[in-house]
Amino acid sequence: MEAFQGTLNWTVDSILFKVPWYTNYFWGLITISLVVWLLEIAFPWRKNQSIIRKDFWLDGFYMFFNFFIFSIIISGVYKVLRIFFSEIGLSNKSFAIFDISHWSMWLQLLVFFIVLDFVQWLTHVLLHKFEFLWRFHKVHHSVKEMGFAAHLRYHWMENIFYKPLKTFGVMILGGFEPEQAYIVHFIAISIGHLNHANIRITWGPLKYIFNNSVMHLYHHVKVLPEGKPQGINFGISLSIWDYIFKTNYVPEDSGKIELGFPGEDTFPKSFIGQLFTGFRKEKQN
Ligand SMILES: [Zn+2]
Ligand SMILES: [Zn+2]
């Protein structure tokens, strides 16, 4: 219970500006969202898309729901698990492959960013590959009009799916997050927002390294290209994994493709409906 209390207090303190500004994810998320939204308004890719697009408020709600309510519960659960594992003699350091603790700060952060991004890419591939995971991931793919806030429209169960590999990634790096990990988290949030924004971004030749809105829009395409039934462009912050594993697909950049997934008509449109749908197995038809 103490574990939950600790994270809850931290979240409340964040809202009240009682934590160092650079670790304040609450106001950080709001600031990044406003900046990206202003960029969308100033430089729209799909010019006929409304500023308050379809499901804007639904996604805004998801943003706070996912980021805060469940970060409280989930980090609490993991603190409890950590206590359990340490009681049976396993620690964060049991699986360490590298000891990055004496590397320079920027190198630590870079390696941390790359490893964490790769394990998330892998998790994302699995979310598309296995039907019981896809049932939950469909919430994210139910977006019909793309904008920055769609970044955080996802079922809270995804936090649970992502966590084991993320924890494993941290473990092989010696079981600790670099002290300045917040820099990596803020960069990841910013890239994620831009990937979903109604702004045409390709990063030029850097597109082979960094994920971007043109590439990620195709990840959301309703009808997948032939020969790629499991999905395309799984990248989170980096696109390089898709180029290495040949899951990349960006034929053009008009931004005018239909988004969603086949059979979406029967998918719930409301938050409450989407909250429960993943727990039910669909009838096969
Ligand atoms: Zn996906
Ligand atoms: Zn997305």
PDB file of C-alpha atoms and ligand atoms in Angstrom:
ATOM      1  CA  MET A   1       0.000   0.000   0.000  1.00  0.00           C
ATOM      2  CA  GLU A   2       2.884   2.309   0.775  1.00  0.00           C
ATOM      3  CA  ALA A   3       4.174   1.799  -2.766  1.00  0.00           C
ATOM      4  CA  PHE A   4       0.897   3.112  -4.204  1.00  0.00           C
ATOM      5  CA  GLN A   5       0.833   5.967  -1.751  1.00  0.00           C
ATOM      6  CA  GLY A   6       4.332   7.074  -2.756  1.00  0.00           C
ATOM      7  CA  THR A   7       3.484   7.381  -6.448  1.00  0.00           C
ATOM      8  CA  LEU A   8       0.166   9.037  -5.689  1.00  0.00           C
ATOM      9  CA  ASN A   9       1.901  11.652  -3.549  1.00  0.00           C
ATOM     10  CA  TRP A  10       4.477  12.252  -6.284  1.00  0.00           C
ATOM     11  CA  THR A  11       1.691  12.788  -8.827  1.00  0.00           C
ATOM     12  CA  VAL A  12      -0.155  15.211  -6.557  1.00  0.00           C
ATOM     13  CA  ASP A  13       3.097  17.087  -5.829  1.00  0.00           C
ATOM     14  CA  SER A  14       3.744  17.304  -9.590  1.00  0.00           C
ATOM     15  CA  ILE A  15       0.387  18.960 -10.199  1.00  0.00           C
ATOM     16  CA  LEU A  16       1.166  21.415  -7.400  1.00  0.00           C
ATOM     17  CA  PHE A  17       4.663  22.229  -8.789  1.00  0.00           C
ATOM     18  CA  LYS A  18       6.336  20.716  -5.734  1.00  0.00           C
ATOM     19  CA  VAL A  19       8.793  18.558  -7.698  1.00  0.00           C
ATOM     20  CA  PRO A  20      11.808  19.729  -9.750  1.00  0.00           C
ATOM     21  CA  TRP A  21      10.452  21.108 -13.038  1.00  0.00           C
ATOM     22  CA  TYR A  22      12.468  18.726 -15.194  1.00  0.00           C
ATOM     23  CA  THR A  23      10.893  15.689 -13.519  1.00  0.00           C
ATOM     24  CA  ASN A  24       7.386  17.098 -13.712  1.00  0.00           C
ATOM     25  CA  TYR A  25       5.659  14.770 -16.167  1.00  0.00           C
ATOM     26  CA  PHE A  26       2.247  16.275 -15.506  1.00  0.00           C
ATOM     27  CA  TRP A  27       3.046  19.789 -16.671  1.00  0.00           C
ATOM     28  CA  GLY A  28       5.675  18.454 -19.045  1.00  0.00           C
ATOM     29  CA  LEU A  29       3.048  16.467 -20.924  1.00  0.00           C
ATOM     30  CA  ILE A  30       0.706  19.451 -21.029  1.00  0.00           C
ATOM     31  CA  THR A  31       3.479  21.744 -22.310  1.00  0.00           C
ATOM     32  CA  ILE A  32       4.600  19.316 -25.033  1.00  0.00           C
ATOM     33  CA  SER A  33       0.956  18.799 -26.052  1.00  0.00           C
ATOM     34  CA  LEU A  34       0.310  22.521 -26.375  1.00  0.00           C
ATOM     35  CA  VAL A  35       3.487  23.095 -28.389  1.00  0.00           C
ATOM     36  CA  VAL A  36       2.720  20.245 -30.805  1.00  0.00           C
ATOM     37  CA  TRP A  37      -0.914  21.348 -31.084  1.00  0.00           C
ATOM     38  CA  LEU A  38       0.184  24.888 -31.990  1.00  0.00           C
ATOM     39  CA  LEU A  39       2.533  23.417 -34.606  1.00  0.00           C
ATOM     40  CA  GLU A  40      -0.402  21.394 -36.001  1.00  0.00           C
ATOM     41  CA  ILE A  41      -2.492  24.562 -36.227  1.00  0.00           C
ATOM     42  CA  ALA A  42       0.335  26.562 -37.836  1.00  0.00           C
ATOM     43  CA  PHE A  43       1.577  23.879 -40.257  1.00  0.00           C
ATOM     44  CA  PRO A  44      -1.249  21.421 -40.932  1.00  0.00           C
ATOM     45  CA  TRP A  45      -0.514  18.430 -43.173  1.00  0.00           C
ATOM     46  CA  ARG A  46      -4.160  17.566 -43.913  1.00  0.00           C
ATOM     47  CA  LYS A  47      -5.449  21.094 -44.383  1.00  0.00           C
ATOM     48  CA  ASN A  48      -9.134  20.167 -44.184  1.00  0.00           C
ATOM     49  CA  GLN A  49      -8.801  18.420 -40.810  1.00  0.00           C
ATOM     50  CA  SER A  50     -10.391  20.400 -37.955  1.00  0.00           C
ATOM     51  CA  ILE A  51      -8.243  21.772 -35.178  1.00  0.00           C
ATOM     52  CA  ILE A  52     -10.555  19.947 -32.782  1.00  0.00           C
ATOM     53  CA  ARG A  53     -10.570  16.774 -34.868  1.00  0.00           C
ATOM     54  CA  LYS A  54     -12.769  13.699 -34.475  1.00  0.00           C
ATOM     55  CA  ASP A  55     -12.306  12.174 -30.990  1.00  0.00           C
ATOM     56  CA  PHE A  56     -10.018  14.996 -29.835  1.00  0.00           C
ATOM     57  CA  TRP A  57     -11.609  15.075 -26.391  1.00  0.00           C
ATOM     58  CA  LEU A  58     -11.720  11.304 -26.107  1.00  0.00           C
ATOM     59  CA  ASP A  59      -7.976  11.229 -26.767  1.00  0.00           C
ATOM     60  CA  GLY A  60      -7.381  14.089 -24.366  1.00  0.00           C
ATOM     61  CA  PHE A  61      -9.120  12.076 -21.707  1.00  0.00           C
ATOM     62  CA  TYR A  62      -7.055   8.990 -22.545  1.00  0.00           C
ATOM     63  CA  MET A  63      -3.932  11.062 -22.252  1.00  0.00           C
ATOM     64  CA  PHE A  64      -4.529  11.878 -18.616  1.00  0.00           C
ATOM     65  CA  PHE A  65      -6.122   8.575 -17.769  1.00  0.00           C
ATOM     66  CA  ASN A  66      -3.193   6.559 -19.064  1.00  0.00           C
ATOM     67  CA  PHE A  67      -0.448   8.817 -17.960  1.00  0.00           C
ATOM     68  CA  PHE A  68      -1.498   9.349 -14.407  1.00  0.00           C
ATOM     69  CA  ILE A  69      -4.219   7.139 -13.033  1.00  0.00           C
ATOM     70  CA  PHE A  70      -2.578   3.962 -14.201  1.00  0.00           C
ATOM     71  CA  SER A  71       1.001   5.001 -13.736  1.00  0.00           C
ATOM     72  CA  ILE A  72       0.051   5.224 -10.084  1.00  0.00           C
ATOM     73  CA  ILE A  73      -1.402   1.742  -9.929  1.00  0.00           C
ATOM     74  CA  ILE A  74       1.139   0.045 -12.163  1.00  0.00           C
ATOM     75  CA  SER A  75       4.251   1.462 -10.585  1.00  0.00           C
ATOM     76  CA  GLY A  76       2.727   0.438  -7.267  1.00  0.00           C
ATOM     77  CA  VAL A  77       2.273  -3.123  -8.517  1.00  0.00           C
ATOM     78  CA  TYR A  78       5.864  -3.253  -9.707  1.00  0.00           C
ATOM     79  CA  LYS A  79       7.192  -1.977  -6.415  1.00  0.00           C
ATOM     80  CA  VAL A  80       5.319  -4.796  -4.721  1.00  0.00           C
ATOM     81  CA  LEU A  81       6.781  -7.296  -7.231  1.00  0.00           C
ATOM     82  CA  ARG A  82      10.281  -5.953  -6.631  1.00  0.00           C
ATOM     83  CA  ILE A  83       9.886  -6.502  -2.920  1.00  0.00           C
ATOM     84  CA  PHE A  84       8.700 -10.044  -3.634  1.00  0.00           C
ATOM     85  CA  PHE A  85      11.654 -10.818  -5.951  1.00  0.00           C
ATOM     86  CA  SER A  86      14.189  -9.417  -3.553  1.00  0.00           C
ATOM     87  CA  GLU A  87      12.756 -11.676  -0.865  1.00  0.00           C
ATOM     88  CA  ILE A  88      13.418 -14.723  -3.030  1.00  0.00           C
ATOM     89  CA  GLY A  89      16.953 -13.470  -3.730  1.00  0.00           C
ATOM     90  CA  LEU A  90      16.536 -11.959  -7.210  1.00  0.00           C
ATOM     91  CA  SER A  91      17.427  -8.362  -7.772  1.00  0.00           C
ATOM     92  CA  ASN A  92      17.474  -5.916 -10.627  1.00  0.00           C
ATOM     93  CA  LYS A  93      21.140  -6.676 -11.049  1.00  0.00           C
ATOM     94  CA  SER A  94      20.735 -10.447 -11.447  1.00  0.00           C
ATOM     95  CA  PHE A  95      20.617 -10.211 -15.247  1.00  0.00           C
ATOM     96  CA  ALA A  96      23.038  -7.361 -15.841  1.00  0.00           C
ATOM     97  CA  ILE A  97      25.033  -7.758 -19.059  1.00  0.00           C
ATOM     98  CA  PHE A  98      26.611  -4.328 -19.091  1.00  0.00           C
ATOM     99  CA  ASP A  99      27.495  -2.221 -16.149  1.00  0.00           C
ATOM    100  CA  ILE A 100      26.798   1.246 -17.474  1.00  0.00           C
ATOM    101  CA  SER A 101      26.951   2.936 -14.085  1.00  0.00           C
ATOM    102  CA  HIS A 102      30.462   4.353 -14.604  1.00  0.00           C
ATOM    103  CA  TRP A 103      29.936   5.442 -18.236  1.00  0.00           C
ATOM    104  CA  SER A 104      29.571   9.110 -19.031  1.00  0.00           C
ATOM    105  CA  MET A 105      26.079  10.488 -18.549  1.00  0.00           C
ATOM    106  CA  TRP A 106      25.321  11.050 -22.246  1.00  0.00           C
ATOM    107  CA  LEU A 107      26.499   7.596 -23.225  1.00  0.00           C
ATOM    108  CA  GLN A 108      24.364   6.074 -20.473  1.00  0.00           C
ATOM    109  CA  LEU A 109      21.337   8.006 -21.675  1.00  0.00           C
ATOM    110  CA  LEU A 110      21.947   7.095 -25.315  1.00  0.00           C
ATOM    111  CA  VAL A 111      22.285   3.369 -24.584  1.00  0.00           C
ATOM    112  CA  PHE A 112      19.282   3.509 -22.268  1.00  0.00           C
ATOM    113  CA  PHE A 113      17.218   5.214 -24.984  1.00  0.00           C
ATOM    114  CA  ILE A 114      18.234   2.727 -27.696  1.00  0.00           C
ATOM    115  CA  VAL A 115      17.732  -0.416 -25.608  1.00  0.00           C
ATOM    116  CA  LEU A 116      14.398   0.759 -24.263  1.00  0.00           C
ATOM    117  CA  ASP A 117      13.210   1.744 -27.715  1.00  0.00           C
ATOM    118  CA  PHE A 118      14.149  -1.648 -29.146  1.00  0.00           C
ATOM    119  CA  VAL A 119      12.298  -3.649 -26.481  1.00  0.00           C
ATOM    120  CA  GLN A 120       9.255  -1.455 -27.067  1.00  0.00           C
ATOM    121  CA  TRP A 121       9.469  -2.014 -30.810  1.00  0.00           C
ATOM    122  CA  LEU A 122       9.542  -5.749 -30.132  1.00  0.00           C
ATOM    123  CA  THR A 123       6.575  -5.528 -27.767  1.00  0.00           C
ATOM    124  CA  HIS A 124       4.663  -3.549 -30.385  1.00  0.00           C
ATOM    125  CA  VAL A 125       5.317  -6.290 -32.979  1.00  0.00           C
ATOM    126  CA  LEU A 126       3.909  -8.825 -30.507  1.00  0.00           C
ATOM    127  CA  LEU A 127       0.819  -6.661 -29.914  1.00  0.00           C
ATOM    128  CA  HIS A 128       0.030  -7.087 -33.601  1.00  0.00           C
ATOM    129  CA  LYS A 129       1.028 -10.745 -33.852  1.00  0.00           C
ATOM    130  CA  PHE A 130      -1.037 -12.299 -31.080  1.00  0.00           C
ATOM    131  CA  GLU A 131      -4.812 -12.061 -31.170  1.00  0.00           C
ATOM    132  CA  PHE A 132      -5.256 -11.667 -27.396  1.00  0.00           C
ATOM    133  CA  LEU A 133      -2.813  -8.734 -27.402  1.00  0.00           C
ATOM    134  CA  TRP A 134      -4.236  -7.211 -30.592  1.00  0.00           C
ATOM    135  CA  ARG A 135      -7.700  -7.110 -28.961  1.00  0.00           C
ATOM    136  CA  PHE A 136      -6.338  -4.459 -26.583  1.00  0.00           C
ATOM    137  CA  HIS A 137      -4.029  -2.738 -29.055  1.00  0.00           C
ATOM    138  CA  LYS A 138      -7.032  -2.169 -31.371  1.00  0.00           C
ATOM    139  CA  VAL A 139      -8.005   0.748 -29.124  1.00  0.00           C
ATOM    140  CA  HIS A 140      -4.950   2.619 -30.422  1.00  0.00           C
ATOM    141  CA  HIS A 141      -5.779   1.625 -33.983  1.00  0.00           C
ATOM    142  CA  SER A 142      -9.387   2.799 -33.712  1.00  0.00           C
ATOM    143  CA  VAL A 143      -8.183   6.350 -34.443  1.00  0.00           C
ATOM    144  CA  LYS A 144      -9.850   7.537 -37.667  1.00  0.00           C
ATOM    145  CA  GLU A 145      -8.457  11.076 -37.817  1.00  0.00           C
ATOM    146  CA  MET A 146      -4.858  11.454 -36.703  1.00  0.00           C
ATOM    147  CA  GLY A 147      -3.567  14.147 -34.364  1.00  0.00           C
ATOM    148  CA  PHE A 148      -1.016  14.446 -31.557  1.00  0.00           C
ATOM    149  CA  ALA A 149      -3.355  13.350 -28.763  1.00  0.00           C
ATOM    150  CA  ALA A 150      -3.930   9.981 -30.451  1.00  0.00           C
ATOM    151  CA  HIS A 151      -0.444   9.116 -29.188  1.00  0.00           C
ATOM    152  CA  LEU A 152      -1.845   8.242 -25.787  1.00  0.00           C
ATOM    153  CA  ARG A 153      -5.126   6.624 -26.879  1.00  0.00           C
ATOM    154  CA  TYR A 154      -4.379   3.086 -25.835  1.00  0.00           C
ATOM    155  CA  HIS A 155      -5.840   0.506 -23.496  1.00  0.00           C
ATOM    156  CA  TRP A 156      -4.297   0.599 -20.019  1.00  0.00           C
ATOM    157  CA  MET A 157      -3.469  -3.127 -20.348  1.00  0.00           C
ATOM    158  CA  GLU A 158      -0.748  -2.072 -22.816  1.00  0.00           C
ATOM    159  CA  ASN A 159       1.191  -0.639 -19.879  1.00  0.00           C
ATOM    160  CA  ILE A 160       1.227  -4.136 -18.466  1.00  0.00           C
ATOM    161  CA  PHE A 161       2.281  -5.711 -21.788  1.00  0.00           C
ATOM    162  CA  TYR A 162       5.126  -3.249 -22.289  1.00  0.00           C
ATOM    163  CA  LYS A 163       6.452  -3.446 -18.767  1.00  0.00           C
ATOM    164  CA  PRO A 164       8.120  -6.909 -18.674  1.00  0.00           C
ATOM    165  CA  LEU A 165      10.413  -6.260 -21.656  1.00  0.00           C
ATOM    166  CA  LYS A 166      11.092  -2.710 -20.508  1.00  0.00           C
ATOM    167  CA  THR A 167      12.033  -4.014 -17.081  1.00  0.00           C
ATOM    168  CA  PHE A 168      14.209  -6.648 -18.753  1.00  0.00           C
ATOM    169  CA  GLY A 169      15.892  -3.911 -20.807  1.00  0.00           C
ATOM    170  CA  VAL A 170      16.659  -1.975 -17.653  1.00  0.00           C
ATOM    171  CA  MET A 171      17.927  -5.163 -16.005  1.00  0.00           C
ATOM    172  CA  ILE A 172      20.466  -5.999 -18.707  1.00  0.00           C
ATOM    173  CA  LEU A 173      21.771  -2.447 -18.332  1.00  0.00           C
ATOM    174  CA  GLY A 174      22.618  -3.128 -14.731  1.00  0.00           C
ATOM    175  CA  GLY A 175      19.233  -2.695 -13.131  1.00  0.00           C
ATOM    176  CA  PHE A 176      18.994   1.047 -12.839  1.00  0.00           C
ATOM    177  CA  GLU A 177      17.671   3.973 -14.780  1.00  0.00           C
ATOM    178  CA  PRO A 178      20.269   6.690 -15.366  1.00  0.00           C
ATOM    179  CA  GLU A 179      19.666   9.574 -13.013  1.00  0.00           C
ATOM    180  CA  GLN A 180      18.767  11.839 -15.917  1.00  0.00           C
ATOM    181  CA  ALA A 181      16.389   9.287 -17.505  1.00  0.00           C
ATOM    182  CA  TYR A 182      13.716  11.989 -17.492  1.00  0.00           C
ATOM    183  CA  ILE A 183      15.517  13.519 -20.508  1.00  0.00           C
ATOM    184  CA  VAL A 184      14.951  10.268 -22.416  1.00  0.00           C
ATOM    185  CA  HIS A 185      11.319  10.080 -21.287  1.00  0.00           C
ATOM    186  CA  PHE A 186      10.608  13.650 -22.403  1.00  0.00           C
ATOM    187  CA  ILE A 187      12.288  13.079 -25.765  1.00  0.00           C
ATOM    188  CA  ALA A 188      10.232   9.903 -26.247  1.00  0.00           C
ATOM    189  CA  ILE A 189       6.972  11.723 -25.414  1.00  0.00           C
ATOM    190  CA  SER A 190       7.852  14.524 -27.844  1.00  0.00           C
ATOM    191  CA  ILE A 191       8.720  12.134 -30.683  1.00  0.00           C
ATOM    192  CA  GLY A 192       5.554  10.112 -29.987  1.00  0.00           C
ATOM    193  CA  HIS A 193       3.416  13.251 -30.133  1.00  0.00           C
ATOM    194  CA  LEU A 194       5.061  14.353 -33.392  1.00  0.00           C
ATOM    195  CA  ASN A 195       4.597  10.851 -34.879  1.00  0.00           C
ATOM    196  CA  HIS A 196       0.849  11.236 -34.459  1.00  0.00           C
ATOM    197  CA  ALA A 197       0.614  14.961 -35.211  1.00  0.00           C
ATOM    198  CA  ASN A 198      -1.111  16.401 -38.263  1.00  0.00           C
ATOM    199  CA  ILE A 199       2.251  17.778 -39.394  1.00  0.00           C
ATOM    200  CA  ARG A 200       4.188  16.331 -42.273  1.00  0.00           C
ATOM    201  CA  ILE A 201       7.579  15.349 -40.871  1.00  0.00           C
ATOM    202  CA  THR A 202      10.109  13.034 -42.488  1.00  0.00           C
ATOM    203  CA  TRP A 203      13.443  14.199 -41.006  1.00  0.00           C
ATOM    204  CA  GLY A 204      15.046  13.909 -44.469  1.00  0.00           C
ATOM    205  CA  PRO A 205      17.769  11.261 -44.564  1.00  0.00           C
ATOM    206  CA  LEU A 206      17.406  10.827 -40.792  1.00  0.00           C
ATOM    207  CA  LYS A 207      14.123   9.033 -41.505  1.00  0.00           C
ATOM    208  CA  TYR A 208      16.093   5.777 -41.445  1.00  0.00           C
ATOM    209  CA  ILE A 209      16.860   6.429 -37.795  1.00  0.00           C
ATOM    210  CA  PHE A 210      13.942   8.416 -36.391  1.00  0.00           C
ATOM    211  CA  ASN A 211      10.300   7.484 -36.608  1.00  0.00           C
ATOM    212  CA  ASN A 212       8.113  10.223 -38.097  1.00  0.00           C
ATOM    213  CA  SER A 213       4.527  11.170 -38.804  1.00  0.00           C
ATOM    214  CA  VAL A 214       4.593   9.985 -42.431  1.00  0.00           C
ATOM    215  CA  MET A 215       5.900   6.558 -41.466  1.00  0.00           C
ATOM    216  CA  HIS A 216       3.665   6.161 -38.430  1.00  0.00           C
ATOM    217  CA  LEU A 217       0.525   7.197 -40.300  1.00  0.00           C
ATOM    218  CA  TYR A 218       1.060   4.117 -42.471  1.00  0.00           C
ATOM    219  CA  HIS A 219       1.285   2.027 -39.307  1.00  0.00           C
ATOM    220  CA  HIS A 220      -2.358   3.033 -38.787  1.00  0.00           C
ATOM    221  CA  VAL A 221      -3.469   2.267 -42.372  1.00  0.00           C
ATOM    222  CA  LYS A 222      -6.777   0.411 -42.547  1.00  0.00           C
ATOM    223  CA  VAL A 223      -5.899  -2.028 -45.305  1.00  0.00           C
ATOM    224  CA  LEU A 224      -2.397  -3.462 -44.958  1.00  0.00           C
ATOM    225  CA  PRO A 225      -0.269  -3.935 -48.066  1.00  0.00           C
ATOM    226  CA  GLU A 226      -0.097  -7.369 -49.595  1.00  0.00           C
ATOM    227  CA  GLY A 227       2.526  -9.607 -48.058  1.00  0.00           C
ATOM    228  CA  LYS A 228       2.546  -7.694 -44.741  1.00  0.00           C
ATOM    229  CA  PRO A 229      -0.522  -9.085 -42.952  1.00  0.00           C
ATOM    230  CA  GLN A 230       1.066  -8.693 -39.496  1.00  0.00           C
ATOM    231  CA  GLY A 231       1.548  -4.936 -39.876  1.00  0.00           C
ATOM    232  CA  ILE A 232       4.174  -2.380 -40.854  1.00  0.00           C
ATOM    233  CA  ASN A 233       6.239   0.443 -39.307  1.00  0.00           C
ATOM    234  CA  PHE A 234       6.200  -0.711 -35.681  1.00  0.00           C
ATOM    235  CA  GLY A 235       8.749   1.913 -34.620  1.00  0.00           C
ATOM    236  CA  ILE A 236       8.232   3.886 -31.420  1.00  0.00           C
ATOM    237  CA  SER A 237      10.919   6.623 -31.344  1.00  0.00           C
ATOM    238  CA  LEU A 238      13.344   5.007 -33.781  1.00  0.00           C
ATOM    239  CA  SER A 239      12.495   3.739 -37.259  1.00  0.00           C
ATOM    240  CA  ILE A 240      15.777   1.895 -37.680  1.00  0.00           C
ATOM    241  CA  TRP A 241      14.391  -1.409 -36.320  1.00  0.00           C
ATOM    242  CA  ASP A 242      11.798  -1.472 -39.098  1.00  0.00           C
ATOM    243  CA  TYR A 243      14.487  -0.923 -41.719  1.00  0.00           C
ATOM    244  CA  ILE A 244      16.708  -3.616 -40.167  1.00  0.00           C
ATOM    245  CA  PHE A 245      13.900  -6.178 -39.864  1.00  0.00           C
ATOM    246  CA  LYS A 246      12.235  -5.198 -43.156  1.00  0.00           C
ATOM    247  CA  THR A 247       8.916  -4.172 -41.644  1.00  0.00           C
ATOM    248  CA  ASN A 248       9.162  -0.687 -43.176  1.00  0.00           C
ATOM    249  CA  TYR A 249       6.590   0.548 -45.708  1.00  0.00           C
ATOM    250  CA  VAL A 250       6.158   4.175 -46.810  1.00  0.00           C
ATOM    251  CA  PRO A 251       4.969   4.344 -50.448  1.00  0.00           C
ATOM    252  CA  GLU A 252       3.928   8.036 -50.450  1.00  0.00           C
ATOM    253  CA  ASP A 253       3.281  10.976 -48.122  1.00  0.00           C
ATOM    254  CA  SER A 254      -0.064  12.539 -49.098  1.00  0.00           C
ATOM    255  CA  GLY A 255      -1.372  11.868 -45.583  1.00  0.00           C
ATOM    256  CA  LYS A 256      -4.726  10.941 -47.103  1.00  0.00           C
ATOM    257  CA  ILE A 257      -4.952   7.217 -46.410  1.00  0.00           C
ATOM    258  CA  GLU A 258      -7.857   5.608 -44.601  1.00  0.00           C
ATOM    259  CA  LEU A 259      -7.011   4.708 -41.002  1.00  0.00           C
ATOM    260  CA  GLY A 260      -8.399   2.012 -38.720  1.00  0.00           C
ATOM    261  CA  PHE A 261      -8.712  -1.734 -39.152  1.00  0.00           C
ATOM    262  CA  PRO A 262     -11.046  -4.083 -41.022  1.00  0.00           C
ATOM    263  CA  GLY A 263     -14.151  -4.825 -38.956  1.00  0.00           C
ATOM    264  CA  GLU A 264     -13.909  -1.591 -36.973  1.00  0.00           C
ATOM    265  CA  ASP A 265     -17.638  -0.852 -37.435  1.00  0.00           C
ATOM    266  CA  THR A 266     -18.517  -3.048 -34.474  1.00  0.00           C
ATOM    267  CA  PHE A 267     -15.713  -1.678 -32.287  1.00  0.00           C
ATOM    268  CA  PRO A 268     -16.972   0.448 -29.368  1.00  0.00           C
ATOM    269  CA  LYS A 269     -16.609   4.210 -29.853  1.00  0.00           C
ATOM    270  CA  SER A 270     -16.795   5.250 -26.195  1.00  0.00           C
ATOM    271  CA  PHE A 271     -14.128   5.086 -23.512  1.00  0.00           C
ATOM    272  CA  ILE A 272     -16.166   2.726 -21.334  1.00  0.00           C
ATOM    273  CA  GLY A 273     -16.890   0.414 -24.255  1.00  0.00           C
ATOM    274  CA  GLN A 274     -13.224   0.335 -25.202  1.00  0.00           C
ATOM    275  CA  LEU A 275     -12.290  -0.335 -21.600  1.00  0.00           C
ATOM    276  CA  PHE A 276     -14.040  -3.708 -21.600  1.00  0.00           C
ATOM    277  CA  THR A 277     -13.924  -4.892 -25.193  1.00  0.00           C
ATOM    278  CA  GLY A 278     -10.431  -6.418 -25.059  1.00  0.00           C
ATOM    279  CA  PHE A 279     -11.352  -8.805 -22.271  1.00  0.00           C
ATOM    280  CA  ARG A 280     -13.916 -10.543 -24.463  1.00  0.00           C
ATOM    281  CA  LYS A 281     -12.873 -12.944 -27.149  1.00  0.00           C
ATOM    282  CA  GLU A 282     -14.427 -12.016 -30.475  1.00  0.00           C
ATOM    283  CA  LYS A 283     -16.682 -14.396 -32.305  1.00  0.00           C
ATOM    284  CA  GLN A 284     -14.850 -15.789 -35.279  1.00  0.00           C
ATOM    285  CA  ASN A 285     -16.545 -14.928 -38.532  1.00  0.00           C
TER     286      ASN A 285
HETATM  287 ZN    ZN B   1       0.228  -0.754 -33.569  1.00  0.00          ZN
HETATM  288 ZN    ZN B   2       0.092   5.242 -33.272  1.00  0.00          ZN
END
